[in-house]
mmCIF file of C-alpha atoms and ligand atoms in Angstrom:
data_model
loop_
_atom_site.group_PDB
_atom_site.id
_atom_site.type_symbol
_atom_site.label_atom_id
_atom_site.label_comp_id
_atom_site.label_asym_id
_atom_site.label_seq_id
_atom_site.Cartn_x
_atom_site.Cartn_y
_atom_site.Cartn_z
ATOM 1 C CA UNK A 162 9.807 -13.164 13.118
ATOM 2 C CA UNK A 163 10.566 -14.722 16.806
ATOM 3 C CA UNK A 164 7.488 -16.264 17.951
ATOM 4 C CA UNK A 165 6.553 -14.855 20.874
ATOM 5 C CA UNK A 166 5.902 -17.676 23.355
ATOM 6 C CA UNK A 167 6.382 -18.239 26.886
ATOM 7 C CA UNK A 168 7.433 -21.006 28.710
ATOM 8 C CA UNK A 169 4.057 -22.586 29.356
ATOM 9 C CA UNK A 170 4.278 -21.927 33.175
ATOM 10 C CA UNK A 171 4.466 -18.122 33.230
ATOM 11 C CA UNK A 172 1.997 -15.302 32.729
ATOM 12 C CA UNK A 173 1.698 -11.703 32.737
ATOM 13 C CA UNK A 174 -0.579 -10.094 35.055
ATOM 14 C CA UNK A 175 -3.859 -11.745 34.020
ATOM 15 C CA UNK A 176 -5.790 -13.635 36.535
ATOM 16 C CA UNK A 177 -3.303 -16.412 36.258
ATOM 17 C CA UNK A 178 -0.158 -14.560 37.225
ATOM 18 C CA UNK A 179 1.011 -13.135 40.734
ATOM 19 C CA UNK A 180 4.601 -12.232 41.639
ATOM 20 C CA UNK A 181 5.452 -9.430 43.729
ATOM 21 C CA UNK A 182 8.733 -7.577 42.119
ATOM 22 C CA UNK A 183 8.750 -5.621 38.744
ATOM 23 C CA UNK A 184 11.628 -4.878 37.016
ATOM 24 C CA UNK A 185 11.725 -4.332 33.198
ATOM 25 C CA UNK A 186 8.930 -5.404 30.767
ATOM 26 C CA UNK A 187 10.798 -5.902 27.736
ATOM 27 C CA UNK A 188 9.405 -9.338 26.637
ATOM 28 C CA UNK A 189 12.987 -11.022 26.616
ATOM 29 C CA UNK A 190 13.265 -9.720 30.093
ATOM 30 C CA UNK A 191 9.901 -10.419 31.090
ATOM 31 C CA UNK A 192 10.518 -14.034 29.887
ATOM 32 C CA UNK A 193 13.994 -14.106 31.639
ATOM 33 C CA UNK A 194 12.858 -12.796 34.717
ATOM 34 C CA UNK A 195 9.441 -14.627 35.107
ATOM 35 C CA UNK A 196 11.191 -17.974 34.447
ATOM 36 C CA UNK A 197 13.214 -17.485 37.168
ATOM 37 C CA UNK A 198 10.313 -17.207 39.499
ATOM 38 C CA UNK A 199 7.750 -18.990 37.461
ATOM 39 C CA UNK A 200 7.709 -22.297 38.639
ATOM 40 C CA UNK A 201 6.709 -21.232 42.160
ATOM 41 C CA UNK A 202 3.610 -19.721 41.069
ATOM 42 C CA UNK A 203 1.903 -22.489 38.870
ATOM 43 C CA UNK A 204 0.191 -23.600 41.551
ATOM 44 C CA UNK A 205 -0.930 -20.399 42.744
ATOM 45 C CA UNK A 206 -2.976 -19.848 39.900
ATOM 46 C CA UNK A 207 -6.158 -18.247 40.646
ATOM 47 C CA UNK A 208 -5.056 -18.188 44.355
ATOM 48 C CA UNK A 209 -4.691 -14.403 44.117
ATOM 49 C CA UNK A 210 -8.624 -13.878 43.260
ATOM 50 C CA UNK A 211 -10.370 -12.031 46.244
ATOM 51 C CA UNK A 212 -13.829 -10.647 46.295
ATOM 52 C CA UNK A 213 -13.345 -6.814 46.874
ATOM 53 C CA UNK A 214 -13.725 -6.510 50.809
ATOM 54 C CA UNK A 215 -10.518 -8.094 51.295
ATOM 55 C CA UNK A 216 -8.274 -5.644 48.906
ATOM 56 C CA UNK A 217 -5.605 -3.221 49.814
ATOM 57 C CA UNK A 218 -6.504 0.513 51.323
ATOM 58 C CA UNK A 219 -6.640 2.339 47.994
ATOM 59 C CA UNK A 220 -9.108 -0.621 46.955
ATOM 60 C CA UNK A 221 -11.171 0.183 49.795
ATOM 61 C CA UNK A 222 -10.946 3.888 48.967
ATOM 62 C CA UNK A 223 -11.807 2.860 45.311
ATOM 63 C CA UNK A 224 -14.494 0.649 46.733
ATOM 64 C CA UNK A 225 -15.934 3.593 48.766
ATOM 65 C CA UNK A 226 -16.033 5.666 45.791
ATOM 66 C CA UNK A 227 -17.636 3.003 43.624
ATOM 67 C CA UNK A 228 -20.943 2.648 46.392
ATOM 68 C CA UNK A 229 -21.787 5.855 45.437
ATOM 69 C CA UNK A 230 -22.408 5.508 41.875
ATOM 70 C CA UNK A 231 -22.010 1.624 40.505
ATOM 71 C CA UNK A 232 -22.764 -1.898 40.700
ATOM 72 C CA UNK A 233 -19.306 -3.511 40.408
ATOM 73 C CA UNK A 234 -17.292 -6.427 41.404
ATOM 74 C CA UNK A 235 -13.773 -6.321 41.595
ATOM 75 C CA UNK A 236 -11.418 -9.494 40.973
ATOM 76 C CA UNK A 237 -7.427 -8.656 41.212
ATOM 77 C CA UNK A 238 -4.403 -10.200 40.554
ATOM 78 C CA UNK A 239 -1.125 -9.111 41.258
ATOM 79 C CA UNK A 240 -0.478 -7.089 37.889
ATOM 80 C CA UNK A 241 -4.518 -6.323 37.183
ATOM 81 C CA UNK A 242 -7.728 -5.192 38.707
ATOM 82 C CA UNK A 243 -10.847 -6.045 36.891
ATOM 83 C CA UNK A 244 -13.518 -4.201 37.373
ATOM 84 C CA UNK A 245 -16.420 -6.043 36.169
ATOM 85 C CA UNK A 246 -20.010 -3.933 36.003
ATOM 86 C CA UNK A 247 -23.381 -5.192 35.046
ATOM 87 C CA UNK A 248 -23.479 -3.278 31.635
ATOM 88 C CA UNK A 249 -21.747 -0.529 29.608
ATOM 89 C CA UNK A 250 -23.531 2.364 31.660
ATOM 90 C CA UNK A 251 -22.028 1.077 34.626
ATOM 91 C CA UNK A 252 -18.601 0.596 33.315
ATOM 92 C CA UNK A 253 -18.958 4.148 32.084
ATOM 93 C CA UNK A 254 -20.024 5.204 36.178
ATOM 94 C CA UNK A 255 -17.061 3.023 37.458
ATOM 95 C CA UNK A 256 -14.481 4.642 34.842
ATOM 96 C CA UNK A 257 -16.020 8.087 35.364
ATOM 97 C CA UNK A 258 -14.899 7.576 39.166
ATOM 98 C CA UNK A 259 -11.601 6.408 38.314
ATOM 99 C CA UNK A 260 -10.583 9.138 35.665
ATOM 100 C CA UNK A 261 -11.969 12.067 37.885
ATOM 101 C CA UNK A 262 -9.968 10.834 40.901
ATOM 102 C CA UNK A 263 -6.644 10.289 38.974
ATOM 103 C CA UNK A 264 -6.953 13.523 37.201
ATOM 104 C CA UNK A 265 -7.668 15.394 40.398
ATOM 105 C CA UNK A 266 -4.584 13.962 41.946
ATOM 106 C CA UNK A 267 -2.400 14.460 39.114
ATOM 107 C CA UNK A 268 -2.986 18.256 39.152
ATOM 108 C CA UNK A 269 -3.186 18.338 42.778
ATOM 109 C CA UNK A 270 0.370 16.569 42.816
ATOM 110 C CA UNK A 271 2.012 18.490 40.222
ATOM 111 C CA UNK A 272 -0.260 21.168 38.753
ATOM 112 C CA UNK A 273 -0.986 19.144 35.509
ATOM 113 C CA UNK A 274 -2.614 15.998 34.076
ATOM 114 C CA UNK A 275 -1.200 14.093 31.052
ATOM 115 C CA UNK A 276 -3.534 12.070 29.349
ATOM 116 C CA UNK A 277 -3.336 9.714 26.237
ATOM 117 C CA UNK A 278 -6.448 8.110 25.032
ATOM 118 C CA UNK A 279 -7.095 5.629 22.320
ATOM 119 C CA UNK A 280 -9.844 5.701 19.507
ATOM 120 C CA UNK A 281 -12.763 3.749 18.829
ATOM 121 C CA UNK A 282 -15.208 2.877 22.189
ATOM 122 C CA UNK A 283 -12.836 3.773 24.321
ATOM 123 C CA UNK A 284 -13.065 7.432 22.898
ATOM 124 C CA UNK A 285 -16.712 7.155 22.997
ATOM 125 C CA UNK A 286 -16.603 5.809 26.883
ATOM 126 C CA UNK A 287 -14.297 8.803 27.943
ATOM 127 C CA UNK A 288 -17.188 11.188 26.336
ATOM 128 C CA UNK A 289 -20.133 9.434 27.686
ATOM 129 C CA UNK A 290 -18.712 9.106 31.348
ATOM 130 C CA UNK A 291 -16.807 12.251 31.482
ATOM 131 C CA UNK A 292 -17.623 14.888 28.628
ATOM 132 C CA UNK A 293 -21.260 14.217 28.772
ATOM 133 C CA UNK A 294 -21.881 14.003 32.558
ATOM 134 C CA UNK A 295 -21.742 17.132 33.981
ATOM 135 C CA UNK A 296 -21.240 15.963 37.670
ATOM 136 C CA UNK A 297 -18.196 14.663 36.225
ATOM 137 C CA UNK A 298 -17.021 17.147 33.655
ATOM 138 C CA UNK A 299 -17.064 19.930 35.966
ATOM 139 C CA UNK A 300 -15.123 18.034 38.749
ATOM 140 C CA UNK A 301 -11.771 18.159 36.039
ATOM 141 C CA UNK A 302 -9.709 21.181 35.701
ATOM 142 C CA UNK A 303 -9.358 21.042 31.678
ATOM 143 C CA UNK A 304 -7.311 24.038 31.806
ATOM 144 C CA UNK A 305 -4.538 21.853 33.417
ATOM 145 C CA UNK A 306 -5.149 18.819 31.604
ATOM 146 C CA UNK A 307 -2.775 17.899 28.410
ATOM 147 C CA UNK A 308 -4.681 15.156 25.773
ATOM 148 C CA UNK A 309 -2.302 12.999 23.686
ATOM 149 C CA UNK A 310 -3.436 10.242 21.586
ATOM 150 C CA UNK A 311 -2.460 6.814 22.208
ATOM 151 C CA UNK A 312 -2.594 6.081 18.233
ATOM 152 C CA UNK A 313 -3.639 7.569 15.442
ATOM 153 C CA UNK A 314 -4.741 6.317 11.799
ATOM 154 C CA UNK A 315 -2.717 8.155 9.253
ATOM 155 C CA UNK A 316 -5.596 10.163 7.593
ATOM 156 C CA UNK A 317 -6.494 13.762 7.516
ATOM 157 C CA UNK A 318 -7.862 14.992 10.597
ATOM 158 C CA UNK A 319 -11.547 15.592 8.877
ATOM 159 C CA UNK A 320 -11.745 11.882 7.544
ATOM 160 C CA UNK A 321 -13.915 10.022 9.525
ATOM 161 C CA UNK A 322 -11.463 7.554 10.745
ATOM 162 C CA UNK A 323 -9.293 10.129 12.389
ATOM 163 C CA UNK A 324 -9.080 9.478 15.910
ATOM 164 C CA UNK A 325 -8.200 13.342 16.457
ATOM 165 C CA UNK A 326 -11.274 14.122 14.751
ATOM 166 C CA UNK A 327 -13.284 12.276 16.640
ATOM 167 C CA UNK A 328 -11.681 13.278 19.832
ATOM 168 C CA UNK A 329 -12.033 17.198 18.829
ATOM 169 C CA UNK A 330 -15.832 16.532 17.829
ATOM 170 C CA UNK A 331 -16.425 15.246 21.502
ATOM 171 C CA UNK A 332 -14.399 17.905 23.267
ATOM 172 C CA UNK A 333 -16.248 20.512 21.119
ATOM 173 C CA UNK A 334 -19.660 19.325 21.879
ATOM 174 C CA UNK A 335 -19.052 19.224 25.602
ATOM 175 C CA UNK A 336 -17.483 22.809 25.485
ATOM 176 C CA UNK A 337 -14.170 22.237 26.964
ATOM 177 C CA UNK A 338 -12.213 22.361 23.558
ATOM 178 C CA UNK A 339 -10.878 25.667 24.409
ATOM 179 C CA UNK A 340 -9.897 24.763 27.723
ATOM 180 C CA UNK A 341 -8.163 21.716 27.104
ATOM 181 C CA UNK A 342 -4.547 21.444 25.205
ATOM 182 C CA UNK A 343 -4.738 18.824 22.834
ATOM 183 C CA UNK A 344 -1.756 17.227 20.803
ATOM 184 C CA UNK A 345 -3.131 15.748 17.468
ATOM 185 C CA UNK A 346 -0.516 13.656 15.198
ATOM 186 C CA UNK A 347 0.211 15.908 12.058
ATOM 187 C CA UNK A 348 -0.602 13.504 9.654
ATOM 188 C CA UNK A 349 0.288 15.892 7.044
ATOM 189 C CA UNK A 350 4.096 14.537 7.587
ATOM 190 C CA UNK A 351 5.354 11.565 5.931
ATOM 191 C CA UNK A 352 4.444 8.794 8.176
ATOM 192 C CA UNK A 353 7.991 8.544 9.659
ATOM 193 C CA UNK A 354 8.254 12.342 10.217
ATOM 194 C CA UNK A 355 4.562 12.198 11.690
ATOM 195 C CA UNK A 356 5.719 9.900 14.496
ATOM 196 C CA UNK A 357 9.140 11.221 15.297
ATOM 197 C CA UNK A 358 7.577 14.841 15.492
ATOM 198 C CA UNK A 359 4.879 13.059 17.854
ATOM 199 C CA UNK A 360 7.775 12.013 19.908
ATOM 200 C CA UNK A 361 9.015 15.287 19.950
ATOM 201 C CA UNK A 362 5.752 17.077 20.527
ATOM 202 C CA UNK A 363 5.633 14.553 23.662
ATOM 203 C CA UNK A 364 8.949 15.412 24.998
ATOM 204 C CA UNK A 365 8.473 18.886 24.595
ATOM 205 C CA UNK A 366 5.618 19.107 26.779
ATOM 206 C CA UNK A 367 6.813 17.218 29.810
ATOM 207 C CA UNK A 368 8.551 19.057 32.548
ATOM 208 C CA UNK A 369 11.373 17.566 34.188
ATOM 209 C CA UNK A 370 9.414 16.287 36.713
ATOM 210 C CA UNK A 371 7.165 13.855 34.451
ATOM 211 C CA UNK A 372 10.180 11.951 33.341
ATOM 212 C CA UNK A 373 11.021 8.785 34.615
ATOM 213 C CA UNK A 374 14.606 7.535 34.731
ATOM 214 C CA UNK A 375 14.375 4.206 33.139
ATOM 215 C CA UNK A 376 15.219 1.489 35.594
ATOM 216 C CA UNK A 377 18.393 -0.691 35.060
ATOM 217 C CA UNK A 378 16.866 -3.575 33.354
ATOM 218 C CA UNK A 379 18.354 -6.820 31.851
ATOM 219 C CA UNK A 380 17.572 -5.792 28.788
ATOM 220 C CA UNK A 381 18.336 -1.774 28.236
ATOM 221 C CA UNK A 382 15.752 0.196 26.235
ATOM 222 C CA UNK A 383 18.036 2.535 24.619
ATOM 223 C CA UNK A 384 16.041 5.719 26.360
ATOM 224 C CA UNK A 385 17.786 7.679 29.245
ATOM 225 C CA UNK A 386 14.370 8.821 30.226
ATOM 226 C CA UNK A 387 10.785 8.307 29.737
ATOM 227 C CA UNK A 388 7.784 10.486 29.824
ATOM 228 C CA UNK A 389 5.530 8.814 32.766
ATOM 229 C CA UNK A 390 1.814 9.869 31.533
ATOM 230 C CA UNK A 391 -0.634 9.905 34.193
ATOM 231 C CA UNK A 392 -3.251 8.155 32.465
ATOM 232 C CA UNK A 393 -2.939 5.745 29.583
ATOM 233 C CA UNK A 394 -6.291 4.419 28.270
ATOM 234 C CA UNK A 395 -6.190 1.457 26.120
ATOM 235 C CA UNK A 396 -8.805 -0.624 24.206
ATOM 236 C CA UNK A 397 -8.392 -4.062 23.173
ATOM 237 C CA UNK A 398 -8.927 -5.492 19.411
ATOM 238 C CA UNK A 399 -10.459 -9.034 18.893
ATOM 239 C CA UNK A 400 -6.928 -10.275 18.092
ATOM 240 C CA UNK A 401 -5.414 -9.069 21.458
ATOM 241 C CA UNK A 402 -3.988 -5.700 19.662
ATOM 242 C CA UNK A 403 -4.112 -2.468 21.654
ATOM 243 C CA UNK A 404 -2.904 1.057 20.421
ATOM 244 C CA UNK A 405 -1.857 0.124 17.091
ATOM 245 C CA UNK A 406 0.522 -2.542 18.396
ATOM 246 C CA UNK A 407 -0.601 -5.711 16.420
ATOM 247 C CA UNK A 408 0.103 -9.532 16.762
ATOM 248 C CA UNK A 409 3.656 -10.544 15.285
ATOM 249 C CA UNK A 410 4.618 -7.096 14.304
ATOM 250 C CA UNK A 411 8.255 -5.711 14.508
ATOM 251 C CA UNK A 412 7.039 -2.589 16.768
ATOM 252 C CA UNK A 413 6.532 -4.931 19.525
ATOM 253 C CA UNK A 414 10.354 -4.835 19.708
ATOM 254 C CA UNK A 415 10.747 -1.194 19.607
ATOM 255 C CA UNK A 416 12.876 -0.301 22.654
ATOM 256 C CA UNK A 417 14.237 3.102 21.449
ATOM 257 C CA UNK A 418 11.382 5.163 20.317
ATOM 258 C CA UNK A 419 8.573 6.594 22.262
ATOM 259 C CA UNK A 420 6.415 6.617 19.419
ATOM 260 C CA UNK A 421 6.351 4.249 16.528
ATOM 261 C CA UNK A 422 4.601 3.733 13.121
ATOM 262 C CA UNK A 423 2.993 0.651 11.272
ATOM 263 C CA UNK A 424 2.395 0.293 7.844
ATOM 264 C CA UNK A 425 0.396 -2.908 7.385
ATOM 265 C CA UNK A 426 -2.110 -2.899 10.156
ATOM 266 C CA UNK A 427 -4.426 -5.717 9.740
ATOM 267 C CA UNK A 428 -7.239 -3.060 11.119
ATOM 268 C CA UNK A 429 -7.766 -0.463 8.602
ATOM 269 C CA UNK A 430 -6.318 1.887 7.796
ATOM 270 C CA UNK A 431 -3.128 0.143 7.317
ATOM 271 C CA UNK A 432 -0.849 2.938 8.286
ATOM 272 C CA UNK A 433 -0.989 4.314 11.611
ATOM 273 C CA UNK A 434 1.154 6.136 14.332
ATOM 274 C CA UNK A 435 1.474 4.727 17.994
ATOM 275 C CA UNK A 436 2.881 5.081 21.385
ATOM 276 C CA UNK A 437 5.448 1.959 21.918
ATOM 277 C CA UNK A 438 5.571 -0.381 24.785
ATOM 278 C CA UNK A 439 7.898 1.591 26.460
ATOM 279 C CA UNK A 440 6.220 4.566 26.671
ATOM 280 C CA UNK A 441 3.027 2.737 27.670
ATOM 281 C CA UNK A 442 4.664 0.496 30.351
ATOM 282 C CA UNK A 443 6.173 3.981 32.285
ATOM 283 C CA UNK A 444 3.099 5.171 32.654
ATOM 284 C CA UNK A 445 1.620 6.268 36.300
ATOM 285 C CA UNK A 446 -1.983 4.649 35.508
ATOM 286 C CA UNK A 447 -2.953 2.163 32.732
ATOM 287 C CA UNK A 448 -6.597 1.391 32.149
ATOM 288 C CA UNK A 449 -8.340 -0.838 29.502
ATOM 289 C CA UNK A 450 -11.931 -0.437 28.850
ATOM 290 C CA UNK A 451 -13.365 -3.540 27.168
ATOM 291 C CA UNK A 452 -16.985 -4.059 26.800
ATOM 292 C CA UNK A 453 -19.393 -6.630 25.026
ATOM 293 C CA UNK A 454 -19.876 -10.095 23.975
ATOM 294 C CA UNK A 455 -17.837 -9.231 21.169
ATOM 295 C CA UNK A 456 -14.602 -9.367 22.947
ATOM 296 C CA UNK A 457 -15.447 -12.315 25.446
ATOM 297 C CA UNK A 458 -13.131 -14.451 23.572
ATOM 298 C CA UNK A 459 -10.134 -12.265 23.341
ATOM 299 C CA UNK A 460 -10.544 -11.799 27.442
ATOM 300 C CA UNK A 461 -10.767 -15.528 28.147
ATOM 301 C CA UNK A 462 -7.460 -16.297 25.919
ATOM 302 C CA UNK A 463 -5.927 -13.338 27.577
ATOM 303 C CA UNK A 464 -7.113 -14.195 31.074
ATOM 304 C CA UNK A 465 -6.190 -18.211 30.684
ATOM 305 C CA UNK A 466 -3.887 -18.891 27.682
ATOM 306 C CA UNK A 467 -0.222 -18.087 28.400
ATOM 307 C CA UNK A 468 1.214 -17.158 25.148
ATOM 308 C CA UNK A 469 2.651 -13.550 24.609
ATOM 309 C CA UNK A 470 1.119 -13.542 21.117
ATOM 310 C CA UNK A 471 -1.383 -10.597 22.282
ATOM 311 C CA UNK A 472 0.205 -7.377 22.016
ATOM 312 C CA UNK A 473 -1.940 -6.517 25.004
ATOM 313 C CA UNK A 474 -0.293 -9.142 27.555
ATOM 314 C CA UNK A 475 3.056 -7.107 27.080
ATOM 315 C CA UNK A 476 1.200 -4.091 28.574
ATOM 316 C CA UNK A 477 2.864 -4.610 32.244
ATOM 317 C CA UNK A 478 3.432 -1.288 33.518
ATOM 318 C CA UNK A 479 6.295 -1.011 36.027
ATOM 319 C CA UNK A 480 4.725 1.404 38.519
ATOM 320 C CA UNK A 481 1.081 -0.024 38.811
ATOM 321 C CA UNK A 482 -1.270 -2.236 37.935
ATOM 322 C CA UNK A 483 -3.739 -2.404 34.988
ATOM 323 C CA UNK A 484 -7.180 -1.267 35.673
ATOM 324 C CA UNK A 485 -9.593 -3.298 33.345
ATOM 325 C CA UNK A 486 -13.034 -1.609 33.144
ATOM 326 C CA UNK A 487 -15.030 -4.499 31.634
ATOM 327 C CA UNK A 488 -18.687 -5.318 31.896
ATOM 328 C CA UNK A 489 -20.075 -9.192 32.385
ATOM 329 C CA UNK A 490 -20.399 -10.025 28.932
ATOM 330 C CA UNK A 491 -16.872 -9.359 28.005
ATOM 331 C CA UNK A 492 -15.965 -11.634 30.776
ATOM 332 C CA UNK A 493 -18.647 -14.324 29.903
ATOM 333 C CA UNK A 494 -16.074 -16.654 29.046
ATOM 334 C CA UNK A 495 -13.166 -15.945 32.005
ATOM 335 C CA UNK A 496 -13.793 -18.990 33.999
ATOM 336 C CA UNK A 497 -12.325 -17.237 36.931
ATOM 337 C CA UNK A 498 -14.494 -14.284 36.573
ATOM 338 C CA UNK A 499 -17.794 -16.799 36.738
ATOM 339 C CA UNK A 500 -16.434 -18.728 39.671
ATOM 340 C CA UNK A 501 -15.809 -15.554 41.636
ATOM 341 C CA UNK A 502 -18.035 -13.998 44.093
ATOM 342 C CA UNK A 503 -20.824 -12.339 42.178
ATOM 343 C CA UNK A 504 -22.275 -10.115 45.258
ATOM 344 C CA UNK A 505 -22.244 -6.582 43.981
ATOM 345 C CA UNK A 506 -21.585 -3.785 46.116
HETATM 346 C C1 6PG B 168 -7.533 2.479 17.021
HETATM 347 C C2 6PG B 168 -7.368 1.910 18.834
HETATM 348 C C3 6PG B 168 -7.179 0.895 18.666
HETATM 349 C C4 6PG B 168 -8.683 0.352 19.746
HETATM 350 C C5 6PG B 168 -9.223 -1.168 19.281
HETATM 351 C C6 6PG B 168 -10.415 -1.283 20.038
HETATM 352 O O1 6PG B 168 -7.340 3.755 16.934
HETATM 353 O O2 6PG B 168 -8.141 1.611 16.054
HETATM 354 O O3 6PG B 168 -6.465 2.839 19.281
HETATM 355 O O4 6PG B 168 -6.135 0.011 19.527
HETATM 356 O O5 6PG B 168 -8.660 0.324 20.929
HETATM 357 O O6 6PG B 168 -9.060 -1.460 18.004
HETATM 358 O O7 6PG B 168 -11.625 -0.798 19.219
HETATM 359 P P1 6PG B 168 -12.786 -0.656 19.837
HETATM 360 O O8 6PG B 168 -12.713 -0.428 21.264
HETATM 361 O O9 6PG B 168 -13.664 0.197 19.150
HETATM 362 O O10 6PG B 168 -13.321 -2.277 19.807
#
């Protein structure tokens, strides 16, 4: 297995990285395209960190939104926007506003909203911030919303580890489950079949408009078109995994499939089905939700360590910046976050 190392001088969209163009995002191409421009950026580390009020128009728009409901400060680099909230409740409010806006815009523009959601604390945040908060729940047109799973544990739906099982429970509890269209992974099939049939589910429900023609790229994905989810919600494991993409796994090299499977996951259960990097990196919006002291070390490493061993670092969306909904605890070891202005808005 190739060691996913990047030359010391380059980064991928975290606080210590900035560059203005974006071609394809496979590691090799990332390495090759970055290394051509990297040197010029080393000295620019952290130069791109700006307190909220000097951001782009859309940022100001978000800013406007955030004043009404959260105490959040922003740090951005060319690939990431970090919304750092004081605590989990504020993260939920900040994320909730963002979610409602993305959903409304997609439905306004194309009549549908395709969401892919991760399990664990991400699902909990979604439930608290959206489903359990009437003011936001009622602003989402659930009949025009399609919910997919970013990844699934290879267990029956009634197993407590089932992401679909958990999602169904919270949708049911909030009374929207009969309105929204949810696409579970068929875990009664073999692992391989479950992954390929989920790929067919994704392909079958996307109409022409939702597909993105894969741009030219140094290292071609063997994919003609990739469905562009309107929003993909990701969590972050302490080893830097996201979805069911774990460090040093073959699945990180996948360039043909939209959905893959893992047979020996370091996080139980062993067998999992997951969206692949090509699918994640073609989404129109990608947001990480990461809270708590338990994630401080991995956030520090992601923001300050340049190796590519962390799968979350390979999430570099082509059409947008990653949005990070984080709390102060999760950012407590990230120097840049500590140095950045603290004024809350
Ligand atoms: C899963 C998830 C996985 C999760 C991370 C973080 O199904 O296990 O999709 O990728 O997001 O493991 O989990 P927490 O956010 O619960 O810490």
